[in-house]
């Protein structure tokens, strides 16, 4: 590992009102002035009492090919910290990120790890997003011509990061032999962290439980989520009902066991996941470049594009499997998810051949897109996932719309559905921005089609029925919302 003695970073403060967090947790919201006092004072950071993370499951239904059996539903645990803790994590992330970026430049691999970073577009002010990264990969295929694309996946990446190695790299980035007390407090609370189940906390504090809806007993929130207080409870209630002090309640607090794993969802975890693999990235990048190819990694998704055929692909996959074991004795490549697609030049055209793996039967699938050597498509699973996310948002919006207009029947509400549809439908091309957070589904399609140019001219055809589908889903959601609406008092 290359060691640079740069010394501890300066504690510059660069928070703004957009960084303020207003979700319910165990602490009260604080001002920017108080945030500044907290995060820039090393003594306060070192002595900060961190609250347990709040944990919930982010679930999704994997895409099912036509005629295939329905795959099992998947989920991943997300953990988010209390406000004060999150501000500290964010501040130290920014410090370490500057040192990490400098190290990437020194090593010559700034273009390899691409997730969780602000990577500028050449000659432009905006940053790259997954569309641009997918284009970069497909351009490499075009450049090399006769090549193989090897896509690999790291198994349970965040859960298997070795704490000792995290600490070693953290020290190395700071150029110190031992972490300063403030950095050690941050390190300790993102590795040996505590957490509570979000649903059980809401239940224990009386915000969630059994209720009767349309004559049926169900479990749900006992008040609108937006009315839940930002500070969930007093410190006395926290000690008694959450920690179990006093013996009346059992403790809800769990602890990360063992010497591995960081909480996916904390503001600093993504950076840790990136710098953890800095040696791996260097090794894979040098391997690919020595063969005239390229290497990219988006979090736990690894992509190698190399000249040659099946033999070159097999050797590269073996090399990656070997190298990942050097980064911690729990990290593994999921062999069953490794996909290999071969491209061959046929005159002026590229043709692909799927060699192995559960994906790639229609060409390389990468970051939500698919490339068959001629045209770029949005992955069918990406379209399906976007539809599901939008449907969930529509259901929530329809419920609020129905509650705010208690006297209107469903038929009249459907006539006013343009307000709902505007959240998901067309955004004029001239109003597009480089900020992906402002994109609607339609503007995402516009952006992808624009970035890929002629190769992406099939993308619009994949979603030409989107508006009709959304109108049907909005109408159905409004009908359901009206049927569940609380009856008005006579």
Short mmCIF file of C-alpha atoms in Angstrom, two decimals:
data_model
loop_
_atom_site.label_atom_id
_atom_site.label_comp_id
_atom_site.label_asym_id
_atom_site.label_seq_id
_atom_site.Cartn_x
_atom_site.Cartn_y
_atom_site.Cartn_z
CA UNK A 1 0.00 0.00 0.00
CA UNK A 2 1.36 3.44 -0.94
CA UNK A 3 1.73 5.55 2.20
CA UNK A 4 1.59 9.32 1.95
CA UNK A 5 2.18 11.36 5.11
CA UNK A 6 -0.14 14.22 4.42
CA UNK A 7 -1.18 14.90 8.02
CA UNK A 8 -4.73 15.34 9.31
CA UNK A 9 -7.08 17.31 7.01
CA UNK A 10 -8.30 20.79 7.87
CA UNK A 11 -11.70 20.96 9.53
CA UNK A 12 -13.40 23.26 7.05
CA UNK A 13 -17.16 23.61 7.44
CA UNK A 14 -19.24 23.43 4.28
CA UNK A 15 -22.78 22.54 5.39
CA UNK A 16 -25.80 24.39 4.02
CA UNK A 17 -29.54 24.33 4.65
CA UNK A 18 -29.88 21.50 2.11
CA UNK A 19 -27.89 19.27 4.49
CA UNK A 20 -30.39 19.67 7.34
CA UNK A 21 -32.13 16.42 8.26
CA UNK A 22 -35.77 16.40 9.30
CA UNK A 23 -36.64 12.72 9.65
CA UNK A 24 -37.89 11.33 12.98
CA UNK A 25 -35.12 10.08 15.27
CA UNK A 26 -34.01 10.19 18.90
CA UNK A 27 -32.54 13.72 18.85
CA UNK A 28 -33.92 17.17 18.10
CA UNK A 29 -33.19 19.14 14.92
CA UNK A 30 -30.34 21.62 15.37
CA UNK A 31 -29.31 24.77 13.52
CA UNK A 32 -26.43 25.18 11.10
CA UNK A 33 -24.67 27.25 13.74
CA UNK A 34 -24.90 24.43 16.27
CA UNK A 35 -23.84 21.88 13.64
CA UNK A 36 -20.74 23.96 12.97
CA UNK A 37 -19.88 24.08 16.68
CA UNK A 38 -20.34 20.32 16.96
CA UNK A 39 -18.53 18.92 13.93
CA UNK A 40 -15.56 21.31 13.95
CA UNK A 41 -14.78 20.72 17.64
CA UNK A 42 -12.61 17.61 17.86
CA UNK A 43 -13.19 17.33 21.61
CA UNK A 44 -16.98 17.32 21.19
CA UNK A 45 -16.78 14.74 18.40
CA UNK A 46 -14.48 12.51 20.47
CA UNK A 47 -16.88 12.65 23.45
CA UNK A 48 -20.14 12.52 21.46
CA UNK A 49 -22.62 9.91 22.65
CA UNK A 50 -23.85 8.32 19.44
CA UNK A 51 -27.44 7.08 19.33
CA UNK A 52 -28.17 3.66 17.84
CA UNK A 53 -28.88 3.60 14.12
CA UNK A 54 -32.46 3.10 13.00
CA UNK A 55 -32.82 -0.02 10.86
CA UNK A 56 -35.40 -0.94 8.22
CA UNK A 57 -35.53 -3.37 5.31
CA UNK A 58 -35.49 -2.03 1.76
CA UNK A 59 -37.22 -4.74 -0.23
CA UNK A 60 -37.84 -5.34 -3.91
CA UNK A 61 -39.15 -8.02 -6.22
CA UNK A 62 -36.50 -9.09 -8.77
CA UNK A 63 -37.49 -8.95 -12.40
CA UNK A 64 -39.01 -12.12 -13.84
CA UNK A 65 -38.48 -13.10 -17.44
CA UNK A 66 -41.58 -14.22 -19.31
CA UNK A 67 -42.31 -17.85 -18.56
CA UNK A 68 -39.82 -18.02 -15.68
CA UNK A 69 -40.72 -18.84 -12.10
CA UNK A 70 -41.23 -15.87 -9.83
CA UNK A 71 -37.95 -15.23 -7.96
CA UNK A 72 -37.87 -14.78 -4.22
CA UNK A 73 -38.33 -11.27 -2.94
CA UNK A 74 -35.04 -9.63 -1.93
CA UNK A 75 -34.19 -7.07 0.71
CA UNK A 76 -31.24 -5.28 2.24
CA UNK A 77 -30.97 -3.63 5.65
CA UNK A 78 -30.65 0.14 5.66
CA UNK A 79 -29.48 1.91 8.81
CA UNK A 80 -29.59 5.66 9.32
CA UNK A 81 -28.20 7.66 12.20
CA UNK A 82 -29.58 10.37 14.46
CA UNK A 83 -29.17 13.91 13.14
CA UNK A 84 -26.16 14.94 15.23
CA UNK A 85 -24.41 11.68 14.45
CA UNK A 86 -25.18 11.97 10.74
CA UNK A 87 -23.70 15.48 10.63
CA UNK A 88 -20.52 14.20 12.24
CA UNK A 89 -20.31 11.27 9.82
CA UNK A 90 -20.87 13.63 6.88
CA UNK A 91 -18.21 16.10 8.05
CA UNK A 92 -15.58 13.39 8.46
CA UNK A 93 -16.59 11.80 5.19
CA UNK A 94 -15.82 15.07 3.43
CA UNK A 95 -12.42 15.29 5.08
CA UNK A 96 -11.47 11.75 4.15
CA UNK A 97 -12.96 12.05 0.68
CA UNK A 98 -10.48 14.79 -0.25
CA UNK A 99 -7.57 12.59 0.80
CA UNK A 100 -9.06 9.58 -1.00
CA UNK A 101 -9.49 11.57 -4.22
CA UNK A 102 -5.89 12.75 -4.00
CA UNK A 103 -4.74 9.17 -3.52
CA UNK A 104 -6.69 8.00 -6.58
CA UNK A 105 -4.96 10.67 -8.67
CA UNK A 106 -1.55 9.66 -7.31
CA UNK A 107 -2.23 6.02 -8.16
CA UNK A 108 -3.65 6.89 -11.57
CA UNK A 109 -7.00 5.14 -11.02
CA UNK A 110 -9.43 8.06 -10.73
CA UNK A 111 -11.59 6.54 -13.47
CA UNK A 112 -11.95 3.10 -11.87
CA UNK A 113 -14.13 3.33 -8.73
CA UNK A 114 -17.14 5.27 -10.01
CA UNK A 115 -19.85 4.93 -7.34
CA UNK A 116 -20.45 7.51 -4.57
CA UNK A 117 -18.13 10.08 -6.17
CA UNK A 118 -18.51 13.36 -8.01
CA UNK A 119 -16.81 12.72 -11.34
CA UNK A 120 -16.91 15.67 -13.72
CA UNK A 121 -17.79 15.34 -17.35
CA UNK A 122 -14.85 16.43 -19.54
CA UNK A 123 -15.29 20.05 -20.58
CA UNK A 124 -18.61 20.37 -18.73
CA UNK A 125 -19.70 21.61 -15.32
CA UNK A 126 -22.03 18.73 -14.51
CA UNK A 127 -21.10 15.40 -12.96
CA UNK A 128 -21.46 11.94 -14.42
CA UNK A 129 -24.33 9.63 -13.51
CA UNK A 130 -25.03 5.97 -14.22
CA UNK A 131 -26.04 6.81 -17.81
CA UNK A 132 -22.62 8.32 -18.50
CA UNK A 133 -20.79 5.43 -16.83
CA UNK A 134 -22.73 2.92 -18.90
CA UNK A 135 -21.85 4.88 -22.04
CA UNK A 136 -18.17 4.84 -21.04
CA UNK A 137 -18.30 1.05 -20.74
CA UNK A 138 -20.06 0.57 -24.07
CA UNK A 139 -17.61 2.94 -25.74
CA UNK A 140 -14.77 0.75 -24.50
CA UNK A 141 -16.40 -2.25 -26.16
CA UNK A 142 -16.59 -0.26 -29.41
CA UNK A 143 -12.97 0.84 -29.06
CA UNK A 144 -11.55 -2.63 -28.51
CA UNK A 145 -13.87 -4.45 -30.88
CA UNK A 146 -13.03 -8.14 -30.44
CA UNK A 147 -13.33 -8.37 -26.68
CA UNK A 148 -15.03 -9.89 -23.66
CA UNK A 149 -16.96 -8.10 -20.94
CA UNK A 150 -16.74 -9.78 -17.53
CA UNK A 151 -19.24 -8.63 -14.89
CA UNK A 152 -18.65 -9.83 -11.33
CA UNK A 153 -20.42 -9.19 -8.04
CA UNK A 154 -19.02 -9.12 -4.48
CA UNK A 155 -21.12 -11.08 -2.01
CA UNK A 156 -22.58 -9.05 0.91
CA UNK A 157 -20.01 -6.32 0.42
CA UNK A 158 -20.86 -3.91 3.24
CA UNK A 159 -21.46 -6.72 5.74
CA UNK A 160 -18.02 -8.28 5.16
CA UNK A 161 -15.65 -5.30 5.42
CA UNK A 162 -12.92 -6.06 7.95
CA UNK A 163 -12.72 -3.48 10.76
CA UNK A 164 -8.96 -3.83 11.22
CA UNK A 165 -8.37 -3.17 7.52
CA UNK A 166 -10.72 -0.17 7.55
CA UNK A 167 -8.72 1.29 10.43
CA UNK A 168 -5.42 0.60 8.66
CA UNK A 169 -6.48 2.40 5.47
CA UNK A 170 -8.08 5.23 7.47
CA UNK A 171 -4.75 5.81 9.25
CA UNK A 172 -2.91 5.58 5.95
CA UNK A 173 -5.07 8.25 4.34
CA UNK A 174 -4.48 10.55 7.31
CA UNK A 175 -0.77 9.76 7.31
CA UNK A 176 -0.76 8.75 10.97
CA UNK A 177 0.17 5.62 12.90
CA UNK A 178 -2.82 5.92 15.23
CA UNK A 179 -6.23 7.49 14.70
CA UNK A 180 -6.77 10.82 16.51
CA UNK A 181 -9.45 10.62 19.21
CA UNK A 182 -12.12 12.33 17.10
CA UNK A 183 -11.49 10.08 14.08
CA UNK A 184 -11.40 7.04 16.35
CA UNK A 185 -14.84 7.95 17.76
CA UNK A 186 -16.23 8.12 14.23
CA UNK A 187 -14.51 4.87 13.23
CA UNK A 188 -15.72 3.09 16.39
CA UNK A 189 -19.33 4.10 15.90
CA UNK A 190 -19.47 3.06 12.25
CA UNK A 191 -17.92 -0.37 12.91
CA UNK A 192 -18.92 -1.44 16.44
CA UNK A 193 -22.25 0.23 15.90
CA UNK A 194 -25.58 -0.28 17.67
CA UNK A 195 -28.97 -0.30 15.99
CA UNK A 196 -32.70 -0.64 16.66
CA UNK A 197 -35.51 -1.88 14.44
CA UNK A 198 -37.49 1.12 13.20
CA UNK A 199 -40.85 -0.63 13.31
CA UNK A 200 -40.32 -1.86 16.87
CA UNK A 201 -39.32 1.63 18.01
CA UNK A 202 -42.49 3.12 16.53
CA UNK A 203 -44.50 0.35 18.13
CA UNK A 204 -42.87 0.81 21.53
CA UNK A 205 -43.45 4.58 21.44
CA UNK A 206 -47.09 4.28 20.38
CA UNK A 207 -46.84 5.47 16.78
CA UNK A 208 -47.51 2.07 15.20
CA UNK A 209 -49.89 -0.73 16.11
CA UNK A 210 -53.28 -2.37 15.50
CA UNK A 211 -56.11 -0.27 14.08
CA UNK A 212 -59.40 -0.82 12.30
CA UNK A 213 -59.76 0.22 8.66
CA UNK A 214 -63.03 -0.44 6.82
CA UNK A 215 -64.03 -2.87 9.53
CA UNK A 216 -60.79 -4.86 9.31
CA UNK A 217 -58.11 -5.00 11.97
CA UNK A 218 -54.69 -4.26 10.54
CA UNK A 219 -51.35 -2.98 11.75
CA UNK A 220 -50.16 0.41 10.65
CA UNK A 221 -49.26 3.93 11.67
CA UNK A 222 -51.69 5.32 14.22
CA UNK A 223 -51.24 8.84 12.88
CA UNK A 224 -50.05 10.29 9.58
CA UNK A 225 -46.32 9.75 9.22
CA UNK A 226 -45.74 13.46 8.62
CA UNK A 227 -47.27 14.15 12.06
CA UNK A 228 -44.82 11.93 13.91
CA UNK A 229 -42.56 14.23 15.96
CA UNK A 230 -39.06 14.83 14.68
CA UNK A 231 -37.74 13.98 18.16
CA UNK A 232 -39.39 10.66 18.87
CA UNK A 233 -39.12 10.70 22.65
CA UNK A 234 -37.54 12.31 25.68
CA UNK A 235 -34.21 11.05 27.00
CA UNK A 236 -36.02 9.45 29.92
CA UNK A 237 -38.33 7.58 27.53
CA UNK A 238 -35.31 6.61 25.43
CA UNK A 239 -33.55 5.10 28.44
CA UNK A 240 -36.64 3.30 29.67
CA UNK A 241 -38.47 2.21 26.50
CA UNK A 242 -35.58 1.81 24.07
CA UNK A 243 -32.60 0.92 26.29
CA UNK A 244 -34.68 -1.06 28.81
CA UNK A 245 -33.39 0.75 31.91
CA UNK A 246 -35.61 0.25 34.95
CA UNK A 247 -36.70 -3.26 34.05
CA UNK A 248 -40.17 -2.39 32.77
CA UNK A 249 -39.25 -2.84 29.10
CA UNK A 250 -36.75 -5.09 27.35
CA UNK A 251 -33.99 -3.35 25.45
CA UNK A 252 -34.50 -2.89 21.70
CA UNK A 253 -30.83 -2.16 21.08
CA UNK A 254 -28.76 -4.64 19.09
CA UNK A 255 -25.03 -4.51 18.41
CA UNK A 256 -23.04 -5.35 15.32
CA UNK A 257 -21.36 -8.61 16.25
CA UNK A 258 -17.81 -9.54 15.36
CA UNK A 259 -15.09 -7.63 13.56
CA UNK A 260 -16.82 -7.13 10.22
CA UNK A 261 -19.43 -4.95 8.60
CA UNK A 262 -20.52 -1.32 8.44
CA UNK A 263 -24.09 0.05 8.27
CA UNK A 264 -25.30 0.59 4.73
CA UNK A 265 -27.05 3.96 4.85
CA UNK A 266 -24.75 5.99 7.07
CA UNK A 267 -23.25 9.11 5.39
CA UNK A 268 -19.69 7.78 5.66
CA UNK A 269 -20.24 4.12 4.76
CA UNK A 270 -20.09 4.63 1.00
CA UNK A 271 -16.67 6.29 1.23
CA UNK A 272 -15.37 3.53 3.50
CA UNK A 273 -16.61 0.93 1.01
CA UNK A 274 -14.72 2.74 -1.73
CA UNK A 275 -11.39 3.29 0.03
CA UNK A 276 -11.50 -0.24 1.43
CA UNK A 277 -10.85 -1.60 -2.09
CA UNK A 278 -8.17 0.87 -3.12
CA UNK A 279 -5.49 -1.84 -3.42
CA UNK A 280 -7.92 -4.11 -5.26
CA UNK A 281 -8.82 -1.30 -7.66
CA UNK A 282 -5.14 -0.63 -8.37
CA UNK A 283 -4.42 -4.30 -9.00
CA UNK A 284 -7.41 -4.83 -11.31
CA UNK A 285 -6.77 -1.56 -13.16
CA UNK A 286 -3.13 -2.51 -13.81
CA UNK A 287 -4.20 -5.98 -14.93
CA UNK A 288 -6.73 -4.61 -17.41
CA UNK A 289 -4.43 -1.91 -18.76
CA UNK A 290 -1.60 -4.38 -19.27
CA UNK A 291 -3.90 -6.25 -21.65
CA UNK A 292 -5.19 -3.15 -23.43
CA UNK A 293 -8.54 -3.18 -21.66
CA UNK A 294 -10.29 -1.30 -18.87
CA UNK A 295 -11.63 -1.86 -15.37
CA UNK A 296 -14.57 -0.17 -13.62
CA UNK A 297 -16.20 -0.78 -10.23
CA UNK A 298 -19.56 0.55 -9.13
CA UNK A 299 -19.69 -0.33 -5.42
CA UNK A 300 -19.81 -4.14 -5.40
CA UNK A 301 -20.31 -4.47 -9.19
CA UNK A 302 -17.03 -5.15 -11.03
CA UNK A 303 -16.61 -4.82 -14.77
CA UNK A 304 -13.60 -5.82 -16.88
CA UNK A 305 -13.53 -5.26 -20.65
CA UNK A 306 -10.57 -6.99 -22.28
CA UNK A 307 -9.36 -7.97 -25.74
CA UNK A 308 -9.74 -11.65 -26.54
CA UNK A 309 -12.25 -14.38 -26.01
CA UNK A 310 -13.35 -16.99 -23.53
CA UNK A 311 -9.83 -17.84 -22.33
CA UNK A 312 -9.08 -14.20 -21.55
CA UNK A 313 -12.39 -13.90 -19.70
CA UNK A 314 -11.76 -17.00 -17.61
CA UNK A 315 -8.26 -15.83 -16.67
CA UNK A 316 -9.56 -12.37 -15.69
CA UNK A 317 -12.36 -13.80 -13.53
CA UNK A 318 -9.87 -16.07 -11.76
CA UNK A 319 -7.56 -13.12 -11.16
CA UNK A 320 -10.37 -11.05 -9.63
CA UNK A 321 -11.41 -13.93 -7.37
CA UNK A 322 -7.82 -14.30 -6.22
CA UNK A 323 -7.31 -10.59 -5.59
CA UNK A 324 -10.54 -10.06 -3.63
CA UNK A 325 -9.46 -12.63 -1.03
CA UNK A 326 -6.46 -10.40 -0.23
CA UNK A 327 -8.80 -7.65 0.93
CA UNK A 328 -10.28 -9.58 3.85
CA UNK A 329 -10.98 -13.20 4.61
CA UNK A 330 -14.76 -12.80 4.28
CA UNK A 331 -14.92 -11.07 0.90
CA UNK A 332 -15.95 -13.33 -1.97
CA UNK A 333 -16.98 -13.02 -5.61
CA UNK A 334 -20.40 -14.54 -6.29
CA UNK A 335 -19.40 -17.12 -8.89
CA UNK A 336 -23.03 -17.87 -9.68
CA UNK A 337 -23.60 -14.24 -10.72
CA UNK A 338 -20.50 -13.84 -12.89
CA UNK A 339 -21.55 -12.96 -16.45
CA UNK A 340 -19.40 -13.03 -19.56
CA UNK A 341 -20.37 -11.58 -22.93
CA UNK A 342 -18.13 -11.77 -25.99
CA UNK A 343 -18.14 -9.19 -28.79
CA UNK A 344 -16.75 -9.80 -32.27
CA UNK A 345 -16.21 -7.42 -35.13
CA UNK A 346 -18.18 -8.34 -38.25
CA UNK A 347 -17.23 -5.77 -40.85
CA UNK A 348 -18.49 -2.46 -39.45
CA UNK A 349 -20.77 -4.16 -36.96
CA UNK A 350 -20.28 -5.72 -33.56
CA UNK A 351 -22.01 -8.95 -32.71
CA UNK A 352 -22.30 -10.38 -29.23
CA UNK A 353 -22.35 -13.90 -27.84
CA UNK A 354 -23.47 -14.74 -24.33
CA UNK A 355 -20.86 -17.07 -22.87
CA UNK A 356 -22.01 -17.58 -19.27
CA UNK A 357 -23.97 -16.20 -16.35
CA UNK A 358 -27.58 -15.42 -15.48
CA UNK A 359 -27.53 -12.14 -17.42
CA UNK A 360 -26.22 -11.07 -20.78
CA UNK A 361 -28.47 -13.13 -23.03
CA UNK A 362 -29.29 -9.88 -24.85
CA UNK A 363 -25.86 -8.28 -24.54
CA UNK A 364 -23.91 -6.73 -21.68
CA UNK A 365 -26.16 -5.40 -18.92
CA UNK A 366 -24.60 -2.57 -16.95
CA UNK A 367 -25.99 0.09 -14.61
CA UNK A 368 -29.54 -0.28 -15.87
CA UNK A 369 -28.76 -0.52 -19.58
CA UNK A 370 -28.10 -3.28 -22.11
CA UNK A 371 -25.79 -3.16 -25.15
CA UNK A 372 -25.94 -5.69 -27.97
CA UNK A 373 -23.10 -4.14 -30.00
CA UNK A 374 -25.42 -2.02 -32.10
CA UNK A 375 -28.11 -0.48 -29.92
CA UNK A 376 -28.52 0.48 -26.28
CA UNK A 377 -31.68 -0.41 -24.40
CA UNK A 378 -32.96 0.20 -20.91
CA UNK A 379 -32.87 -3.13 -19.12
CA UNK A 380 -36.32 -4.63 -18.83
CA UNK A 381 -35.74 -5.12 -15.12
CA UNK A 382 -34.91 -1.41 -14.79
CA UNK A 383 -38.16 -0.40 -16.45
CA UNK A 384 -40.06 -2.82 -14.23
CA UNK A 385 -38.34 -1.49 -11.10
CA UNK A 386 -39.05 2.13 -12.07
CA UNK A 387 -42.70 1.27 -12.62
CA UNK A 388 -42.86 -0.29 -9.14
CA UNK A 389 -41.26 2.74 -7.49
CA UNK A 390 -43.57 5.11 -9.32
CA UNK A 391 -46.61 3.00 -8.44
CA UNK A 392 -45.64 3.16 -4.77
CA UNK A 393 -45.31 6.94 -4.97
CA UNK A 394 -48.64 7.18 -6.81
CA UNK A 395 -50.39 5.21 -4.06
CA UNK A 396 -49.06 7.57 -1.39
CA UNK A 397 -49.91 10.67 -3.42
CA UNK A 398 -53.41 9.35 -4.21
CA UNK A 399 -54.07 8.74 -0.51
CA UNK A 400 -53.08 12.32 0.37
CA UNK A 401 -55.12 13.67 -2.56
CA UNK A 402 -58.21 11.78 -1.43
CA UNK A 403 -57.84 12.87 2.20
CA UNK A 404 -57.41 16.53 1.22
CA UNK A 405 -60.60 16.38 -0.88
CA UNK A 406 -62.93 14.35 1.35
CA UNK A 407 -66.11 15.38 -0.47
CA UNK A 408 -65.00 14.46 -3.98
CA UNK A 409 -65.83 10.98 -5.33
CA UNK A 410 -63.23 8.95 -7.20
CA UNK A 411 -64.59 9.95 -10.63
CA UNK A 412 -64.07 13.64 -9.87
CA UNK A 413 -60.64 13.05 -8.37
CA UNK A 414 -59.57 11.19 -11.48
CA UNK A 415 -60.45 14.26 -13.53
CA UNK A 416 -57.90 16.21 -11.46
CA UNK A 417 -55.17 13.58 -11.74
CA UNK A 418 -52.92 15.90 -13.77
CA UNK A 419 -51.29 17.07 -10.55
CA UNK A 420 -50.31 13.52 -9.74
CA UNK A 421 -49.18 12.68 -13.24
CA UNK A 422 -46.99 15.77 -13.44
CA UNK A 423 -44.68 14.22 -10.85
CA UNK A 424 -43.93 11.29 -13.11
CA UNK A 425 -44.63 12.45 -16.63
CA UNK A 426 -43.17 14.79 -19.20
CA UNK A 427 -40.58 17.39 -18.41
CA UNK A 428 -39.75 19.61 -21.39
CA UNK A 429 -36.36 18.93 -22.90
CA UNK A 430 -35.23 22.54 -22.54
CA UNK A 431 -35.82 22.31 -18.79
CA UNK A 432 -33.56 19.33 -18.24
CA UNK A 433 -30.76 19.83 -15.75
CA UNK A 434 -27.67 17.82 -14.84
CA UNK A 435 -29.03 17.23 -11.35
CA UNK A 436 -30.44 13.69 -11.35
CA UNK A 437 -32.43 14.48 -8.18
CA UNK A 438 -34.77 16.69 -10.25
CA UNK A 439 -35.36 14.13 -12.97
CA UNK A 440 -38.76 12.63 -13.58
CA UNK A 441 -39.11 9.25 -15.24
CA UNK A 442 -39.67 10.89 -18.60
CA UNK A 443 -36.72 13.25 -18.27
CA UNK A 444 -34.55 10.25 -17.33
CA UNK A 445 -35.58 8.65 -20.63
CA UNK A 446 -34.81 11.90 -22.45
CA UNK A 447 -31.41 12.10 -20.79
CA UNK A 448 -30.52 8.50 -21.63
CA UNK A 449 -31.64 8.89 -25.24
CA UNK A 450 -29.63 12.10 -25.56
CA UNK A 451 -26.46 10.65 -24.03
CA UNK A 452 -26.47 7.49 -26.16
CA UNK A 453 -27.45 9.33 -29.34
CA UNK A 454 -28.22 7.16 -32.36
CA UNK A 455 -27.42 4.02 -30.38
CA UNK A 456 -30.17 4.90 -27.91
CA UNK A 457 -32.95 5.52 -30.40
CA UNK A 458 -34.79 2.38 -29.28
CA UNK A 459 -35.15 3.59 -25.69
CA UNK A 460 -38.27 5.68 -26.36
CA UNK A 461 -39.98 2.72 -28.02
CA UNK A 462 -39.48 0.68 -24.86
CA UNK A 463 -41.64 3.10 -22.87
CA UNK A 464 -44.07 4.38 -25.48
CA UNK A 465 -47.01 3.08 -23.40
CA UNK A 466 -45.76 4.70 -20.19
CA UNK A 467 -48.30 7.54 -20.11
CA UNK A 468 -51.27 5.22 -20.62
CA UNK A 469 -50.00 2.83 -17.95
CA UNK A 470 -49.49 5.67 -15.46
CA UNK A 471 -52.96 7.07 -16.10
CA UNK A 472 -54.49 3.67 -15.39
CA UNK A 473 -52.43 3.29 -12.21
CA UNK A 474 -53.30 6.80 -10.99
CA UNK A 475 -57.00 6.13 -11.57
CA UNK A 476 -56.84 2.77 -9.77
CA UNK A 477 -54.90 4.30 -6.88
CA UNK A 478 -57.49 7.08 -6.47
CA UNK A 479 -60.34 4.56 -6.44
CA UNK A 480 -58.57 2.56 -3.73
CA UNK A 481 -57.80 5.71 -1.75
CA UNK A 482 -61.45 6.79 -1.80
CA UNK A 483 -62.62 3.34 -0.65
CA UNK A 484 -60.25 3.56 2.32
CA UNK A 485 -61.03 7.19 3.14
CA UNK A 486 -62.21 7.87 6.65
CA UNK A 487 -65.94 8.61 6.70
CA UNK A 488 -66.78 12.25 7.40
CA UNK A 489 -68.81 13.06 10.49
CA UNK A 490 -72.52 13.79 9.81
#
